[in-house]
PDB file of C-alpha atoms in Angstrom:
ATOM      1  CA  UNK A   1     195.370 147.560  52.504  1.00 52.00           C
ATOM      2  CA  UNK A   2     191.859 146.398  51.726  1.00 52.00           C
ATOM      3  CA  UNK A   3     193.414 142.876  50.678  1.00 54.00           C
ATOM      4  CA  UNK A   4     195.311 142.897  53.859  1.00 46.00           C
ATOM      5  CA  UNK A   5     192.296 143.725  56.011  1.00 49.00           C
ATOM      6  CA  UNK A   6     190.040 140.602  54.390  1.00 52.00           C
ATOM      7  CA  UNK A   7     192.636 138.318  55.158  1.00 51.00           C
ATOM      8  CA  UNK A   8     193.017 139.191  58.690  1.00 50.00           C
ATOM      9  CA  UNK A   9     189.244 139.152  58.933  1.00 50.00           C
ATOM     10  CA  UNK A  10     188.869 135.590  57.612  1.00 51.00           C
ATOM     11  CA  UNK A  11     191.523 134.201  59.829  1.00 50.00           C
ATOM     12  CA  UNK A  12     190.250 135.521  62.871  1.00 48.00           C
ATOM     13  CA  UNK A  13     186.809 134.045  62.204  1.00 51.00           C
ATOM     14  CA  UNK A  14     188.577 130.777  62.015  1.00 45.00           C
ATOM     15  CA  UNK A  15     190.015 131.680  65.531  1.00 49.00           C
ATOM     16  CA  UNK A  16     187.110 132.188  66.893  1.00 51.00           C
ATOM     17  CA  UNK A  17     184.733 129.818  65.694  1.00 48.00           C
ATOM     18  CA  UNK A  18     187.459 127.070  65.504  1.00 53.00           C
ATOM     19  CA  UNK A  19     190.168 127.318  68.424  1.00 52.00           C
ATOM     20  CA  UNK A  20     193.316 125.629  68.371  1.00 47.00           C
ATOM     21  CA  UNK A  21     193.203 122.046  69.734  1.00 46.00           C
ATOM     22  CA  UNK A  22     196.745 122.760  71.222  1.00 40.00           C
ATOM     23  CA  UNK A  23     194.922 124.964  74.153  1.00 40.00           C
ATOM     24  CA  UNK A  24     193.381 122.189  75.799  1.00 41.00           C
ATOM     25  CA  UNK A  25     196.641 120.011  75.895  1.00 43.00           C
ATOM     26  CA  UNK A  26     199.080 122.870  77.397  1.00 43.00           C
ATOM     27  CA  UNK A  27     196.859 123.806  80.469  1.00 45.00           C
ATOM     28  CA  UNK A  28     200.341 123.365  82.497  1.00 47.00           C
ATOM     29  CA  UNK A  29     202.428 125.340  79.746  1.00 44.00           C
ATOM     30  CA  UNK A  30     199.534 127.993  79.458  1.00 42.00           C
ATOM     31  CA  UNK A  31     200.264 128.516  83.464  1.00 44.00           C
ATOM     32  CA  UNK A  32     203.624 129.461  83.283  1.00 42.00           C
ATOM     33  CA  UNK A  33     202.886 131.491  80.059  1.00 42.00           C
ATOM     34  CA  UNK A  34     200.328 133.557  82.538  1.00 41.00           C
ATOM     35  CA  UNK A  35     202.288 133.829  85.517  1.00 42.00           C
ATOM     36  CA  UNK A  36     205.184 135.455  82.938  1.00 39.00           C
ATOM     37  CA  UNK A  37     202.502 137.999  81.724  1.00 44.00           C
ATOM     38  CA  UNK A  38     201.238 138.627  85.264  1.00 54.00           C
ATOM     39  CA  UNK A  39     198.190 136.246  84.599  1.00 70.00           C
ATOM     40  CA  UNK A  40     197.235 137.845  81.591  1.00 90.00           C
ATOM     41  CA  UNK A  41     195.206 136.654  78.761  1.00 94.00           C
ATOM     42  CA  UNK A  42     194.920 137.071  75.073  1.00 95.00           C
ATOM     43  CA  UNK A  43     191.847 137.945  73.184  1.00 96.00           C
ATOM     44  CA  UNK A  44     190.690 138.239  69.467  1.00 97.00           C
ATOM     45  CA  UNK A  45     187.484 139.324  68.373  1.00 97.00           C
ATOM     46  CA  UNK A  46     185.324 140.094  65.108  1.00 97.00           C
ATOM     47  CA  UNK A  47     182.369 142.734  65.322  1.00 97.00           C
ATOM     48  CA  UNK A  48     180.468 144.626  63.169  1.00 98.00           C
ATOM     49  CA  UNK A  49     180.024 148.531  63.635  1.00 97.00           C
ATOM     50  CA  UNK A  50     177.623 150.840  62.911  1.00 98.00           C
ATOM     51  CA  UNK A  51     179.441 154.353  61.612  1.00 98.00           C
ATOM     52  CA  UNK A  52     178.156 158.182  61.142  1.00 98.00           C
ATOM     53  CA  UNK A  53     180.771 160.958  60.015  1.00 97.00           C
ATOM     54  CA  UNK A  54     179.402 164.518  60.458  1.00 97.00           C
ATOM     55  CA  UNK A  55     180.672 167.950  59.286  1.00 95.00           C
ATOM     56  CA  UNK A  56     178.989 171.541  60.326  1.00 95.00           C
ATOM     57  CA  UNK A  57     179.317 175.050  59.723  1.00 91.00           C
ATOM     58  CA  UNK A  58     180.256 177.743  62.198  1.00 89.00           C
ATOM     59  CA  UNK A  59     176.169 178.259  62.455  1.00 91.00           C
ATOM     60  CA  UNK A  60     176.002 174.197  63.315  1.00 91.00           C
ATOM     61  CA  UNK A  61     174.095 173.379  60.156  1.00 91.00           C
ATOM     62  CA  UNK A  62     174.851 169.959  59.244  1.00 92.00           C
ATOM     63  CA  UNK A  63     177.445 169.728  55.803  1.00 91.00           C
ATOM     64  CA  UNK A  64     177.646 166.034  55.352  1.00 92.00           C
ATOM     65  CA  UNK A  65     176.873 162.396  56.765  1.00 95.00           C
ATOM     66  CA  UNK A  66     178.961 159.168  55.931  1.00 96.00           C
ATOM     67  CA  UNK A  67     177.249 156.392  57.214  1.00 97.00           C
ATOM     68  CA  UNK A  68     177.225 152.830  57.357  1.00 97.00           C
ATOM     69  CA  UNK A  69     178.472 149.688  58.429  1.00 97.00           C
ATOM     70  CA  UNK A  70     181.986 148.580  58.816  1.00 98.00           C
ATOM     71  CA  UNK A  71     184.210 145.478  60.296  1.00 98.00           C
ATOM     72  CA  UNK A  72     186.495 145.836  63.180  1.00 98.00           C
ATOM     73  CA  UNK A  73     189.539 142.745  63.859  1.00 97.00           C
ATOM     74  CA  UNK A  74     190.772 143.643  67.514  1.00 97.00           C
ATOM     75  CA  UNK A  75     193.306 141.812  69.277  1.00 97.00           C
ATOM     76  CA  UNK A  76     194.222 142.260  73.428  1.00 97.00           C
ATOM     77  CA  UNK A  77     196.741 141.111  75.937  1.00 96.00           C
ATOM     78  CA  UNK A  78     195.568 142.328  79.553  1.00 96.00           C
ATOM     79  CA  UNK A  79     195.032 141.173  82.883  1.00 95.00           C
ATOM     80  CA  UNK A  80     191.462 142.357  83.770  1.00 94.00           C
ATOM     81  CA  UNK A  81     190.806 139.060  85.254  1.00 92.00           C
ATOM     82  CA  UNK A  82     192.657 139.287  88.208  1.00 91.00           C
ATOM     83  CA  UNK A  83     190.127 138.951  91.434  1.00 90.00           C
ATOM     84  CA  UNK A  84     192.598 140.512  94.155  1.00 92.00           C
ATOM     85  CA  UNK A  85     192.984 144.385  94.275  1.00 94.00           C
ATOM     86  CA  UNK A  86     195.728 145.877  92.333  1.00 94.00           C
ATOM     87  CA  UNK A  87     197.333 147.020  88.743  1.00 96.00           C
ATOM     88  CA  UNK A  88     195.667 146.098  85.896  1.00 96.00           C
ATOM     89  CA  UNK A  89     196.491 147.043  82.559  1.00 97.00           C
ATOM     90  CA  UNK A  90     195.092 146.040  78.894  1.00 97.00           C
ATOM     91  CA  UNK A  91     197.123 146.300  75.378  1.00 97.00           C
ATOM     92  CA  UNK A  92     194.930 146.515  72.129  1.00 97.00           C
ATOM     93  CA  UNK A  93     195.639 146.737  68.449  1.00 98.00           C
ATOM     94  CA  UNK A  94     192.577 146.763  65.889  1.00 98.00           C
ATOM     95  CA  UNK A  95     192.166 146.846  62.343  1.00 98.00           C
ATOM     96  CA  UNK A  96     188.997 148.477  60.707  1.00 98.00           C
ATOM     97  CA  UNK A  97     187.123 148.983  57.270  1.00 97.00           C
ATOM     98  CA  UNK A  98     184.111 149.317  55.540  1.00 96.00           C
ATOM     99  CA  UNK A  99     181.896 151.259  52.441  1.00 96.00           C
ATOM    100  CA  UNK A 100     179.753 153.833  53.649  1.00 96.00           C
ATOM    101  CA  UNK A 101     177.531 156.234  52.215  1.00 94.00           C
ATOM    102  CA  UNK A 102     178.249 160.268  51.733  1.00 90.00           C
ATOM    103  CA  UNK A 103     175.465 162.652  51.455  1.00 88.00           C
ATOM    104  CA  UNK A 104     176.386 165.859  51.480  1.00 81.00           C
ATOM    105  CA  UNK A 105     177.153 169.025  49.715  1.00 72.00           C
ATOM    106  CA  UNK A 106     180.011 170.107  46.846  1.00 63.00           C
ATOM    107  CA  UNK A 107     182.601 172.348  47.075  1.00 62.00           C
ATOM    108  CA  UNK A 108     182.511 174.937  45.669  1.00 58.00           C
ATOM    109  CA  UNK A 109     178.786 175.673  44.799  1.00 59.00           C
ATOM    110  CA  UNK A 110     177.427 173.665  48.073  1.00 66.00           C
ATOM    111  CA  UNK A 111     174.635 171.625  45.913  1.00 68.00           C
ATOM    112  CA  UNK A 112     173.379 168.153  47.329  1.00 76.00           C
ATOM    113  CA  UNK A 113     175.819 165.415  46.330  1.00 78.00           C
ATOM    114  CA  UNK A 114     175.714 161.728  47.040  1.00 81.00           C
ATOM    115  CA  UNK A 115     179.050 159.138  46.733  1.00 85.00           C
ATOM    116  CA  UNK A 116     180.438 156.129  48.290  1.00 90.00           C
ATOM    117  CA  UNK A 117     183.216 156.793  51.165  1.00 95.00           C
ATOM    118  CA  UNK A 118     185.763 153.779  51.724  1.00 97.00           C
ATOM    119  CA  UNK A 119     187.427 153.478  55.081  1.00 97.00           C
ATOM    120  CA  UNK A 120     190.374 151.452  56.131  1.00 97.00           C
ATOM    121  CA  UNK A 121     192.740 152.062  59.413  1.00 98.00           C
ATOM    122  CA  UNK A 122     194.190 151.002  62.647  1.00 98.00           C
ATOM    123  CA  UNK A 123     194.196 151.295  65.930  1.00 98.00           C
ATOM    124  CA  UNK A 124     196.824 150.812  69.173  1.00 98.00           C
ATOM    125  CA  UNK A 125     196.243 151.458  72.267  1.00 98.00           C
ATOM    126  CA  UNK A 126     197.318 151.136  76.089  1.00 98.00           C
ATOM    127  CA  UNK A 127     195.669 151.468  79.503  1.00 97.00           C
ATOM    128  CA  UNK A 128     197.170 151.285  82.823  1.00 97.00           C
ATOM    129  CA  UNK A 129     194.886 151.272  86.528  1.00 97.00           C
ATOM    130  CA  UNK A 130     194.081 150.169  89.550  1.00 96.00           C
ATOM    131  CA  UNK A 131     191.379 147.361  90.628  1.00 95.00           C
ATOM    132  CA  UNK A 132     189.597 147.883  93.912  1.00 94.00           C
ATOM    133  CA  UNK A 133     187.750 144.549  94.952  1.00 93.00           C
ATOM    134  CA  UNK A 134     184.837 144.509  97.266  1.00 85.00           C
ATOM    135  CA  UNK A 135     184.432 147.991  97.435  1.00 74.00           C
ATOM    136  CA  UNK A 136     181.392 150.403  98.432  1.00 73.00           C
ATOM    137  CA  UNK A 137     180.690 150.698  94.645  1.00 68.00           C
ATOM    138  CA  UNK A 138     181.016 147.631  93.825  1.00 69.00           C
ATOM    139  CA  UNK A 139     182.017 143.546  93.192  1.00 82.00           C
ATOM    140  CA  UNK A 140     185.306 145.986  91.693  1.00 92.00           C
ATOM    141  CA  UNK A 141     185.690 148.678  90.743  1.00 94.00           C
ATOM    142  CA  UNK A 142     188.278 149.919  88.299  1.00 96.00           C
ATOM    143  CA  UNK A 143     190.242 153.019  87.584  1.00 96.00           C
ATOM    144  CA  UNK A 144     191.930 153.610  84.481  1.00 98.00           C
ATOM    145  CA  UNK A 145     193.348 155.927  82.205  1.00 98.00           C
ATOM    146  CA  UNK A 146     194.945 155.433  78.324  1.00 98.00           C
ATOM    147  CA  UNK A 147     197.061 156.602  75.533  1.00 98.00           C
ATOM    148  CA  UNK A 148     196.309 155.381  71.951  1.00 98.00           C
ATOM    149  CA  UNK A 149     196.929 156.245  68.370  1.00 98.00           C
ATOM    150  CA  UNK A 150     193.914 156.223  65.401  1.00 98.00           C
ATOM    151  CA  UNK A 151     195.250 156.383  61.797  1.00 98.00           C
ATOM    152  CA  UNK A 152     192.448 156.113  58.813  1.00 98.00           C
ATOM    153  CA  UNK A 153     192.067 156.692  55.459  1.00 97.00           C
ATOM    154  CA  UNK A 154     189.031 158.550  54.214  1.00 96.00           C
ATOM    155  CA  UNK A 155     188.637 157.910  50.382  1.00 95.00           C
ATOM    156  CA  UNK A 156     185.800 159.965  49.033  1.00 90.00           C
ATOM    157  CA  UNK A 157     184.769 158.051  45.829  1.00 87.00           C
ATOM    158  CA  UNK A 158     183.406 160.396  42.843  1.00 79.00           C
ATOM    159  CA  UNK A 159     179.913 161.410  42.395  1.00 68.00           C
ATOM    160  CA  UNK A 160     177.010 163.544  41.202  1.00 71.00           C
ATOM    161  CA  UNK A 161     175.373 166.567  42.490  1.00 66.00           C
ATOM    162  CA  UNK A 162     171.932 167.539  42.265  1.00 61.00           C
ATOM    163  CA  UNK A 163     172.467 169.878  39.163  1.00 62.00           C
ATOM    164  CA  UNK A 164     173.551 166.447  37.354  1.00 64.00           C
ATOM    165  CA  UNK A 165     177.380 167.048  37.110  1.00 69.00           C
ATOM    166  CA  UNK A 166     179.818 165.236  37.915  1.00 72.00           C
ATOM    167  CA  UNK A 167     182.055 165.884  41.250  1.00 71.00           C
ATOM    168  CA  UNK A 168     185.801 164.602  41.729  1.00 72.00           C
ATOM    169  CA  UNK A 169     186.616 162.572  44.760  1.00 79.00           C
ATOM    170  CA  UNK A 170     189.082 163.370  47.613  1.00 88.00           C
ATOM    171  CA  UNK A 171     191.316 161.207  49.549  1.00 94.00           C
ATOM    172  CA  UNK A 172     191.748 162.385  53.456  1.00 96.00           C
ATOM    173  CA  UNK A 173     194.790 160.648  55.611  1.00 97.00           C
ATOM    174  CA  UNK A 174     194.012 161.339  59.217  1.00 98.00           C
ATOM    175  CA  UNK A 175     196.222 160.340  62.350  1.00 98.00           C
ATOM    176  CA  UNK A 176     194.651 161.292  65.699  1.00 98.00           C
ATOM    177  CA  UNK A 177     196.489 160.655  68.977  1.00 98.00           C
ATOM    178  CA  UNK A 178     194.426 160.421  72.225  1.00 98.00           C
ATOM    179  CA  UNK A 179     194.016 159.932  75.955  1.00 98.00           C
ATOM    180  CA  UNK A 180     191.048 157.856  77.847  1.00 98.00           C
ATOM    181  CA  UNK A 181     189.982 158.269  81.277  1.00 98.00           C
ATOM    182  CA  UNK A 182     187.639 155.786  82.498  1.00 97.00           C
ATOM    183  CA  UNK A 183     185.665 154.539  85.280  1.00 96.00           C
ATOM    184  CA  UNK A 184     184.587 150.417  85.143  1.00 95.00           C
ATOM    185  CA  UNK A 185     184.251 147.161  87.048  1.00 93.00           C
ATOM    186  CA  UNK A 186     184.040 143.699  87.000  1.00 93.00           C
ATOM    187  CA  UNK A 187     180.902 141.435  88.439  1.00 92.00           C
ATOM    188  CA  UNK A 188     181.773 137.745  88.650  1.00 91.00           C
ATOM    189  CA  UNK A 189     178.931 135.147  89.421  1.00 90.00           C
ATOM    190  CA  UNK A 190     179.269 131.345  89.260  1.00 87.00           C
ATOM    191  CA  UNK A 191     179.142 130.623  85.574  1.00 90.00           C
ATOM    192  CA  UNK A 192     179.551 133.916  83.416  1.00 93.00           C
ATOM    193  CA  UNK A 193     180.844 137.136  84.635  1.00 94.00           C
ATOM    194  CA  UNK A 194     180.523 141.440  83.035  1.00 95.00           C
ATOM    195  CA  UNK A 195     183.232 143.848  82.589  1.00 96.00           C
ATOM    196  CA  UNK A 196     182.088 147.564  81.768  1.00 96.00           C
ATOM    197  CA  UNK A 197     184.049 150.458  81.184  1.00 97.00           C
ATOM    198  CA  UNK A 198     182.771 154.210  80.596  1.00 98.00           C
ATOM    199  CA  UNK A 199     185.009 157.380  80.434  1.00 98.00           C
ATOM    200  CA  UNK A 200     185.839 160.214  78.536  1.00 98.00           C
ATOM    201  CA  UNK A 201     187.785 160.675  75.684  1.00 98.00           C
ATOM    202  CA  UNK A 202     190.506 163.454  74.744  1.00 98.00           C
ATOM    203  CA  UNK A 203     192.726 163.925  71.407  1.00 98.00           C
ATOM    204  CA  UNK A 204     196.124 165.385  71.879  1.00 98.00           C
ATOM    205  CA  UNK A 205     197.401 165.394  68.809  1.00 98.00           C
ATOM    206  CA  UNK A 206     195.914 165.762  65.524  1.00 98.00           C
ATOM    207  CA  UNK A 207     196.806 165.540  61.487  1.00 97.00           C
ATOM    208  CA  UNK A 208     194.893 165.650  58.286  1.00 97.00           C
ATOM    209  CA  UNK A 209     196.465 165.303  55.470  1.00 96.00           C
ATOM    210  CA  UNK A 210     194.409 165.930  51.618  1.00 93.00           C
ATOM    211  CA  UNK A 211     196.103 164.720  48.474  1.00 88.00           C
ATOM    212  CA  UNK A 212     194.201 167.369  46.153  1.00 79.00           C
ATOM    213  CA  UNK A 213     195.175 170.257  47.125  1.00 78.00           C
ATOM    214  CA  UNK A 214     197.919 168.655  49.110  1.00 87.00           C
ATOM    215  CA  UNK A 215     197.696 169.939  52.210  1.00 92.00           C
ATOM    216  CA  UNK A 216     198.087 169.581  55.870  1.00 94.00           C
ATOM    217  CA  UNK A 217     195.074 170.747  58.466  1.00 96.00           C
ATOM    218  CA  UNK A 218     194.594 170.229  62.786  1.00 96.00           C
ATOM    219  CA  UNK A 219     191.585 170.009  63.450  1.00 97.00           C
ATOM    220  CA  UNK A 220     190.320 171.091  66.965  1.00 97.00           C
ATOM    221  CA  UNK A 221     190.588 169.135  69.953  1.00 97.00           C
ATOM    222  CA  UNK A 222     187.201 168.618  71.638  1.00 98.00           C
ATOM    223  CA  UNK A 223     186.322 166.026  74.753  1.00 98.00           C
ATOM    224  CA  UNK A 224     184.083 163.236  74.144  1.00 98.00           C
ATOM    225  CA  UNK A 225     182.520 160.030  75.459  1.00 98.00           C
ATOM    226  CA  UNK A 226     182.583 156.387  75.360  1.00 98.00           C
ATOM    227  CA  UNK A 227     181.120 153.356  76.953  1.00 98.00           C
ATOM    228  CA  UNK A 228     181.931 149.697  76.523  1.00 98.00           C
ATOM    229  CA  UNK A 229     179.701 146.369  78.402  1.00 98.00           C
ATOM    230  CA  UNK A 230     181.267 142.711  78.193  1.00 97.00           C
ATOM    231  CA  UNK A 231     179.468 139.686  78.756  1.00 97.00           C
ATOM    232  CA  UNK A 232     181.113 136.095  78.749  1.00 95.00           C
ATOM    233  CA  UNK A 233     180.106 132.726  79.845  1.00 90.00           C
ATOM    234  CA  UNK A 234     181.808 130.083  81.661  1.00 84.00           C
ATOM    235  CA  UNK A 235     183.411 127.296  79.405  1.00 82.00           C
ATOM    236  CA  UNK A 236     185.533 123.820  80.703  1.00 75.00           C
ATOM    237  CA  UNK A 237     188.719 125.897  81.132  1.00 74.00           C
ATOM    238  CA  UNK A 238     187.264 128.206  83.677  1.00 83.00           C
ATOM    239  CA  UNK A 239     185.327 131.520  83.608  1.00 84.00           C
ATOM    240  CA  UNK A 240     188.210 133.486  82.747  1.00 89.00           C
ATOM    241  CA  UNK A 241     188.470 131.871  79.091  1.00 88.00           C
ATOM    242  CA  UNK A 242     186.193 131.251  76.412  1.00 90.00           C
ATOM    243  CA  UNK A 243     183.515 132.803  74.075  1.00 94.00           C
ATOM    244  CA  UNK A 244     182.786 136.709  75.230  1.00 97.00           C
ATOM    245  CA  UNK A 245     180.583 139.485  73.317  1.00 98.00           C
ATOM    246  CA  UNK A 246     180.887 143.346  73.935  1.00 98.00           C
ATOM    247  CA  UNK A 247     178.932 146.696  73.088  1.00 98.00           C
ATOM    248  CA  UNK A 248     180.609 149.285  72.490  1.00 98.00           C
ATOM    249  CA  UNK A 249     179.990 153.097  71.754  1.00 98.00           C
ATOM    250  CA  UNK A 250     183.151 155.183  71.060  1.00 98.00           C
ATOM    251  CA  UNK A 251     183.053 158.668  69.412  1.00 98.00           C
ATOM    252  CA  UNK A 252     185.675 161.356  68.411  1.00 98.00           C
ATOM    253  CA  UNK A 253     185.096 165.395  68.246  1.00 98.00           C
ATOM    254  CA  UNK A 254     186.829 167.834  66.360  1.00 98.00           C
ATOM    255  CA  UNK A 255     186.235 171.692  65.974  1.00 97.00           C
ATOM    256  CA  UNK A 256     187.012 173.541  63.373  1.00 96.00           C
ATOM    257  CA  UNK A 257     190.490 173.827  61.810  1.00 96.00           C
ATOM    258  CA  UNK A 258     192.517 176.813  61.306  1.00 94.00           C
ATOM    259  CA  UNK A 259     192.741 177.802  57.250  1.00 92.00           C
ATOM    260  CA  UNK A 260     195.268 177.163  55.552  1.00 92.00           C
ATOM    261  CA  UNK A 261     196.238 178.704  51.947  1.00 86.00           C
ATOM    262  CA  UNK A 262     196.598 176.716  48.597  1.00 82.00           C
ATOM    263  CA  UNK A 263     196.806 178.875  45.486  1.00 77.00           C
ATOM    264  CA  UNK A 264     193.598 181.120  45.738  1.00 77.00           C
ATOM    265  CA  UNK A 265     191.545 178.996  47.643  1.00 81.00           C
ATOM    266  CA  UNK A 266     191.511 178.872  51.738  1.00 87.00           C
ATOM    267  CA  UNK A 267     191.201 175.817  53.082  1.00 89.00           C
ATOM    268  CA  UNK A 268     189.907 174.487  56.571  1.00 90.00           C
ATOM    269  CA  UNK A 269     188.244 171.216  58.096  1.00 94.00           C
ATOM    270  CA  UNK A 270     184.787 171.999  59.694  1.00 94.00           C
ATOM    271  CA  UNK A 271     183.554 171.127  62.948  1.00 97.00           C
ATOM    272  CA  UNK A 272     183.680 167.195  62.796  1.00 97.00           C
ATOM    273  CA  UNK A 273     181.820 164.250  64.902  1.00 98.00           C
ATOM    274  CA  UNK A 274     182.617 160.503  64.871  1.00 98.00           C
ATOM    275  CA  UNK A 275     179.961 157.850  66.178  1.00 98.00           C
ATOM    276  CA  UNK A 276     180.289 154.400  66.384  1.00 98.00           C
ATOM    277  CA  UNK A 277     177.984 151.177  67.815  1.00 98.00           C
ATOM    278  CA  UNK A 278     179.401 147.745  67.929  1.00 98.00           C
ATOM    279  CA  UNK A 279     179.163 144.465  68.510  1.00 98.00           C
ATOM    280  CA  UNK A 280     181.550 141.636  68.790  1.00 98.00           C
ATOM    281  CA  UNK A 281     182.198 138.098  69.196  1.00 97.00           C
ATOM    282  CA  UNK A 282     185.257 137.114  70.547  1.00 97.00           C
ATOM    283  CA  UNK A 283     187.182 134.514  72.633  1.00 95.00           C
ATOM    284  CA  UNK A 284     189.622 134.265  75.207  1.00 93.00           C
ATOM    285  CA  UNK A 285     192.778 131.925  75.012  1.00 88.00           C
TER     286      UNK A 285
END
């Protein structure tokens, strides 16, 4: 997977800092292409994030942190440029990885243990709305909602607590499916136009799986927030294509899992959190 992930990271930075010659020939075969896809657009981008996993007890002390960077791949087919009122929608897929840092405790015993935590997973997802243009609110104002599927591997290297023994690593397979609802808009000036998009998040469906002991857990569904700002200049094809960045903030929160028994232990997920800041450079074609 990790193999797979570097290769798709090293090709898209050759998208985007190298596009295809071809695009500026076809302008008339790119035209029918659009009015096929109801004048959408494709887009691939490359962006850093910056990543915190959090555990806590049923008292809310803090268990654990994983934190660090990691590198997101995301590719789109939508139609958010449209100027007129009506349907929008927007189709993503992203791939995502990175080495963070765990610092936390042990189980059993609870003493201080540091390790590294290697992530790798993907990500589809699909919104559906409506565009309002020239509206009280706004340039345009959009409203949207989303379904979309998260499925990561957590891979808890081996460490060392702080009474200097050695602790065994864990691998955690989790699948999370979940709904968006979002407000956003578009503001369009003569050479670079914004898209933002803020909402609030909802998982519907959730699995974790642990290979030792193998078992299944759900943890709890909680509400939480995200919030996304686009910025992209006008190049000679237009203002809807080109070079774009975005920030983005998108988070997950879980409560606590019901137990579940292996052998003569009881096991459970704690109350989880998932923060992550990114930003990405991208282009439109």
């Amino acid at each position: 997977m990790k193999r797979l992930f570097l290769t798709a990271l090293a090709a898209v930075g050759v998208l985007i800092l190298c596009p295809p010659q071809a695009a500026a020939q076809g302008g008339q075969a790119a035209l029918e292409r659009e009015r096929l896809f109801d004048d959408g657009l494709t887009e691939v981008s490359l962006g850093l994030e910056l990543f915190r996993w959090q555990e806590f007890n049923s008292s809310d002390t803090r268990l654990l942190t994983e934190q660090g960077p990691r590198a997101r791949i995301r590719f789109s087919h939508n139609n958010e440029a449209r100027v007129s009122s009506g349907m929008i929608y927007r189709i993503d897929g992203s791939l995502y990885g990175g080495d963070v840092e765990y610092d936390g405790q042990s189980q059993p015993g609870g003493h201080f243990s540091a390790a590294d935590v290697d992530y790798t997973g993907v990500t589809g997802e699909a919104w559906g709305g409506y565009r309002l243009v020239n509206s009280p609110l706004g340039q345009s104002v959009d409203f949207l909602v989303g379904i979309g599927i998260d499925s990561w591997t957590r891979d808890i290297g081996n460490g060392v607590n702080s009474q200097g023994n050695s602790v065994g690593g864990l691998v955690e397979d989790y699948k999370i499916a979940f709904t968006r609802f979002s407000l956003g808009g578009q503001h369009r000036a003569e050479f670079w136009k914004s898209l933002w998009r803020l909402g609030v998040k909802y998982p519907v469906f959730t699995k974790e799986t642990l290979d030792v002991p193998s078992v299944e857990l759900d943890p709890g569904k909680e509400p939480s927030v995200f919030f996304s700002y686009r910025f992209q200049l006008m190049d000679w094809q237009g203002l809807d294509k080109g070079t774009f960045i975005v920030f983005v903030y998108d988070s997950f929160r879980f409560s606590k899992s019901h137990a579940v028994s292996t052998g003569d232990f009881l096991v459970h997920q704690p109350k989880s959190s998932m923060d992550a800041l990114s930003l990405s450079i991208g282009r439109v074609f």
